[in-house]
Coordinates of C-alpha atoms in Angstrom, one line a residue:
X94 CA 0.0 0.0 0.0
X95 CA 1.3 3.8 -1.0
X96 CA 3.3 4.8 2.3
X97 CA 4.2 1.3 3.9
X98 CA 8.0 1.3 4.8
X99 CA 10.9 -0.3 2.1
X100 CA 11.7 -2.7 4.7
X101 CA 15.5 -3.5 3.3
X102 CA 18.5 -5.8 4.5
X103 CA 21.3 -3.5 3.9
X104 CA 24.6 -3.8 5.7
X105 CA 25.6 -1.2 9.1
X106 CA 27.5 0.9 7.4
X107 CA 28.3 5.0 8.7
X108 CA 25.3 6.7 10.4
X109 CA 23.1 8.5 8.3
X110 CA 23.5 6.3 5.1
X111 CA 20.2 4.8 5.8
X112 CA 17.1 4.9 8.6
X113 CA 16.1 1.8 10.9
X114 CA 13.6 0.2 11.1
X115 CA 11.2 0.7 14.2
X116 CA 12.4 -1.4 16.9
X117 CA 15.7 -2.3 15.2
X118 CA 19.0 -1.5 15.4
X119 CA 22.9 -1.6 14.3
X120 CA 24.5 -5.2 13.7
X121 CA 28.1 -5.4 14.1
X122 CA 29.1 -5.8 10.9
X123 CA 32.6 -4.6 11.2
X124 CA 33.1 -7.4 14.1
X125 CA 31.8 -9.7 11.4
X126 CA 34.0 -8.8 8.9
X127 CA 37.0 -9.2 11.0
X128 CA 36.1 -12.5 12.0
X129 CA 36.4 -13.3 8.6
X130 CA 39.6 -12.3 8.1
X131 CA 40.6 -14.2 11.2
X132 CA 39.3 -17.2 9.9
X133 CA 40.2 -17.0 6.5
X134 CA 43.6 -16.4 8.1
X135 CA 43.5 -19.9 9.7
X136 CA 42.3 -21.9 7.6
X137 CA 43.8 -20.9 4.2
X138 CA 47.2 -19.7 2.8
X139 CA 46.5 -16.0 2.4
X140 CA 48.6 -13.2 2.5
X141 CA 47.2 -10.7 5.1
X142 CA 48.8 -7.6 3.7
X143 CA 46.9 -7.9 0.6
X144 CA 43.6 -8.2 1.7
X145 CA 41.2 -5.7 -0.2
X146 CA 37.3 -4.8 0.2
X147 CA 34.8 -4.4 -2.9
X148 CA 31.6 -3.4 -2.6
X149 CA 28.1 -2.3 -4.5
X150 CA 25.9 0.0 -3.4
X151 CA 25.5 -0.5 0.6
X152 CA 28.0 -3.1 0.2
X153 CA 30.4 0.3 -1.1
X154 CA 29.3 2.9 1.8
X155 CA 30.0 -0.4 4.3
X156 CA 33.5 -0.9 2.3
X157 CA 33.7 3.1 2.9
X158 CA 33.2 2.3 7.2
X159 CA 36.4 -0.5 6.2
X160 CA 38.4 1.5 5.0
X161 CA 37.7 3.7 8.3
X162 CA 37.7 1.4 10.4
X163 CA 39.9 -1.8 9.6
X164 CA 42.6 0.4 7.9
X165 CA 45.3 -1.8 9.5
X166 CA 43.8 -4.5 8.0
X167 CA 42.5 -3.6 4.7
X168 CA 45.3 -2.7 1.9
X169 CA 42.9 -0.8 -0.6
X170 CA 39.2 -0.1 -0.9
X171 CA 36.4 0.1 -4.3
X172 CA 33.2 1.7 -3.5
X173 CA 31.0 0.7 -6.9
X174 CA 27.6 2.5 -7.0
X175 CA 27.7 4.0 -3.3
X176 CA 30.2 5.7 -1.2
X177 CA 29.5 7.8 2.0
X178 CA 28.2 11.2 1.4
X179 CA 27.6 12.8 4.6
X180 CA 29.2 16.1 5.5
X181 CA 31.3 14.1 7.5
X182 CA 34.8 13.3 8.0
X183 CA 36.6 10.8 10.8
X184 CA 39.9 9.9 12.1
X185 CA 41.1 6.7 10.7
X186 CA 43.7 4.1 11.5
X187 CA 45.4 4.3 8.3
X188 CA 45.1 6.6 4.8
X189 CA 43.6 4.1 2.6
X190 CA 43.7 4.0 -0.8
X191 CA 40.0 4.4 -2.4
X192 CA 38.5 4.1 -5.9
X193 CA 34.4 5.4 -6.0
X194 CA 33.2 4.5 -9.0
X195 CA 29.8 4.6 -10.1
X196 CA 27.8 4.7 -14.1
X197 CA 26.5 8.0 -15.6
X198 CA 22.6 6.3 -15.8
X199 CA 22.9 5.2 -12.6
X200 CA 19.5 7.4 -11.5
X201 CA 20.0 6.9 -7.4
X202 CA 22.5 10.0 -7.8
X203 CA 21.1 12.5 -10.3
X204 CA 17.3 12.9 -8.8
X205 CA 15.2 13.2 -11.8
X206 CA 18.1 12.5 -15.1
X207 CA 18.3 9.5 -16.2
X208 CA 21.5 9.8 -17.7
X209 CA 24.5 12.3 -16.5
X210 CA 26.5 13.9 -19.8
X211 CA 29.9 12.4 -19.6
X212 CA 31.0 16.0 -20.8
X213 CA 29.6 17.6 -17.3
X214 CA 31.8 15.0 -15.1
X215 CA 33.8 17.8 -13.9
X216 CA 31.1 20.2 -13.3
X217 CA 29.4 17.2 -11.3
X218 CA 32.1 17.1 -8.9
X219 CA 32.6 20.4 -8.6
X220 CA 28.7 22.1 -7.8
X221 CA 26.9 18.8 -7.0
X222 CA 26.1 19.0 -3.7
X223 CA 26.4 14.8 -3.5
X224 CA 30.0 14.7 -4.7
X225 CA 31.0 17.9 -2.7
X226 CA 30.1 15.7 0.2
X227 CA 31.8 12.7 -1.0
X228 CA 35.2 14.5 -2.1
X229 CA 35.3 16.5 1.4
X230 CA 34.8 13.2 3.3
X231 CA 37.5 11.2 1.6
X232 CA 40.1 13.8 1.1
X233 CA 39.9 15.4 4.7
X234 CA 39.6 11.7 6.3
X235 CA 42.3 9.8 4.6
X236 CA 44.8 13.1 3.8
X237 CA 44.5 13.7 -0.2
X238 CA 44.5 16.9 -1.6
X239 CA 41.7 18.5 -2.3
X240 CA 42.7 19.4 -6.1
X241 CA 42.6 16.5 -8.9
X242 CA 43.7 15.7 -12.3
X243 CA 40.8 14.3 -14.9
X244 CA 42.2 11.4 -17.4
X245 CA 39.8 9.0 -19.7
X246 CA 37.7 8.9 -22.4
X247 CA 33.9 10.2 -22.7
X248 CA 33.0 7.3 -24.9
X249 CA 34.5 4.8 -21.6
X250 CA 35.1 6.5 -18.3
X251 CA 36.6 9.0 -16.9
X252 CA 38.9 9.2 -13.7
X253 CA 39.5 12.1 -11.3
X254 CA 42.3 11.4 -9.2
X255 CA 43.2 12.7 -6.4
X256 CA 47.1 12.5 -4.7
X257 CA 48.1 12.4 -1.1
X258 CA 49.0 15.8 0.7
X259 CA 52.3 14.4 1.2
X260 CA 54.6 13.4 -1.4
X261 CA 56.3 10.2 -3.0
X262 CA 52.9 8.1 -0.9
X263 CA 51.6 5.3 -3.1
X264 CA 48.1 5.9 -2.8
X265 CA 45.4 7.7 -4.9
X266 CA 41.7 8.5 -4.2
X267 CA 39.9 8.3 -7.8
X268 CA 36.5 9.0 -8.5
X269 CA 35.0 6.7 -12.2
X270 CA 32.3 7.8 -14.2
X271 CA 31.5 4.5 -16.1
X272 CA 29.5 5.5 -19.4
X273 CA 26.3 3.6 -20.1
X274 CA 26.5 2.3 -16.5
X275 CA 23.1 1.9 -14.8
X276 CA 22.9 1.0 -11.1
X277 CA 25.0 -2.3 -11.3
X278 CA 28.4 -3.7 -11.1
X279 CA 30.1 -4.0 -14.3
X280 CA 30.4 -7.7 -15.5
X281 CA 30.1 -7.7 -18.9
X282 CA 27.1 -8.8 -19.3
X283 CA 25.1 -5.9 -18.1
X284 CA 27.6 -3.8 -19.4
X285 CA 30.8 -3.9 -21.7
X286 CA 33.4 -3.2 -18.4
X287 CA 34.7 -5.9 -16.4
X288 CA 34.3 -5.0 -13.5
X289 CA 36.5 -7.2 -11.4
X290 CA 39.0 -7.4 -13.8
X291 CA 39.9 -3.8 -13.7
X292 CA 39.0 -3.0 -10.0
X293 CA 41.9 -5.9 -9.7
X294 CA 44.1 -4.5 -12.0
X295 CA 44.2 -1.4 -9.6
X296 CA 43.8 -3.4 -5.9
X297 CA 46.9 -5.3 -6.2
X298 CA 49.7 -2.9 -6.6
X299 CA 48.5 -1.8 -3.3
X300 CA 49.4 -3.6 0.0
X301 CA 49.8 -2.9 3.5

């Protein structure tokens, strides 16, 4: 019926990204994680400095609380379709590199356009109240400069990358526009990007 709650299972990820439900409350989520790391740890050959976090859409703001919270654990961090964008920033464990990335039809951003122009990708970021939000809480929480350099092609994606305040650090924060991306990670089938493929291709030259 019109008004009856979206009752959704969505992971605990930073206050404010979502509203409880009467009566419920926060799960711990990042405990959870952690235990699987610790188990994983135990039971298989892994290398713990190169343990990364993916996520889509509240799977990418919790990913976002990771890379908050479990910095000494986590080497690098892809929010796909979602990031925390609160006017908000927090003091973290460690300065985490981060890759947002989300498509330009992806309509949960834009309210009322169905499709973003890739051409207006810096203007987005710079007067879009959203990305404002998402820039200021990444930049002032894990130390990148507030400045960034655009690289890519309109017809593919395009990048804004962001460096570290200090020097010589190998880390980035990078913000993806994916064109002809709706709300959905990229797997080739639902759109011509491979999603894990590439996110991989960035992950691994990070570690701990």
């Amino acid at each position: 019926p019109a008004g009856t709650p979206v009752m959704d299972t969505r992971w605990s990820s930073m206050d404010g990204d979502f509203v409880y439900c009467s009566g419920d409350g926060p799960s711990d989520d990042v405990g959870f994680l952690k235990e699987i790391i610790k188990e994983l740890e135990q039971e298989l050959n892994i290398d713990p400095s190169r343990i990364y976090m993916v996520g889509f859409s509240s799977g990418a703001q919790m990913a976002y609380r990771c890379a908050v919270e479990m910095g000494d654990q986590i080497a690098a961090v892809v929010e796909s379709g979602a990031s925390h964008y609160q006017n908000t920033s927090y003091t973290t464990q460690r300065d985490v590199p981060i890759t947002f990335q989300l498509g330009n039809m992806d309509e949960t951003w834009v309210s009322g356009v169905s499709e973003v122009p890739m051409e207006l990708f810096d203007s987005l970021l710079n007067n879009y109240y959203v990305f404002q939000r998402i820039i200021k809480n990444h930049t002032e929480s894990f130390h990148y400069q507030s400045d960034y350099s655009v690289s890519g092609d309109t017809t593919v994606s395009l990048t804004a990358r962001f460096d570290p305040l200090t020097g010589g650090s190998n880390r980035e924060f990078k913000i993806t526009l994916i064109n002809g991306l709706e709300h959905k990670y990229p797997n080739t089938v639902n759109h011509p990007m491979n999603g894990a493929e590439v996110n991989w291709e960035w992950l691994r030259q990070f570690s701990l």
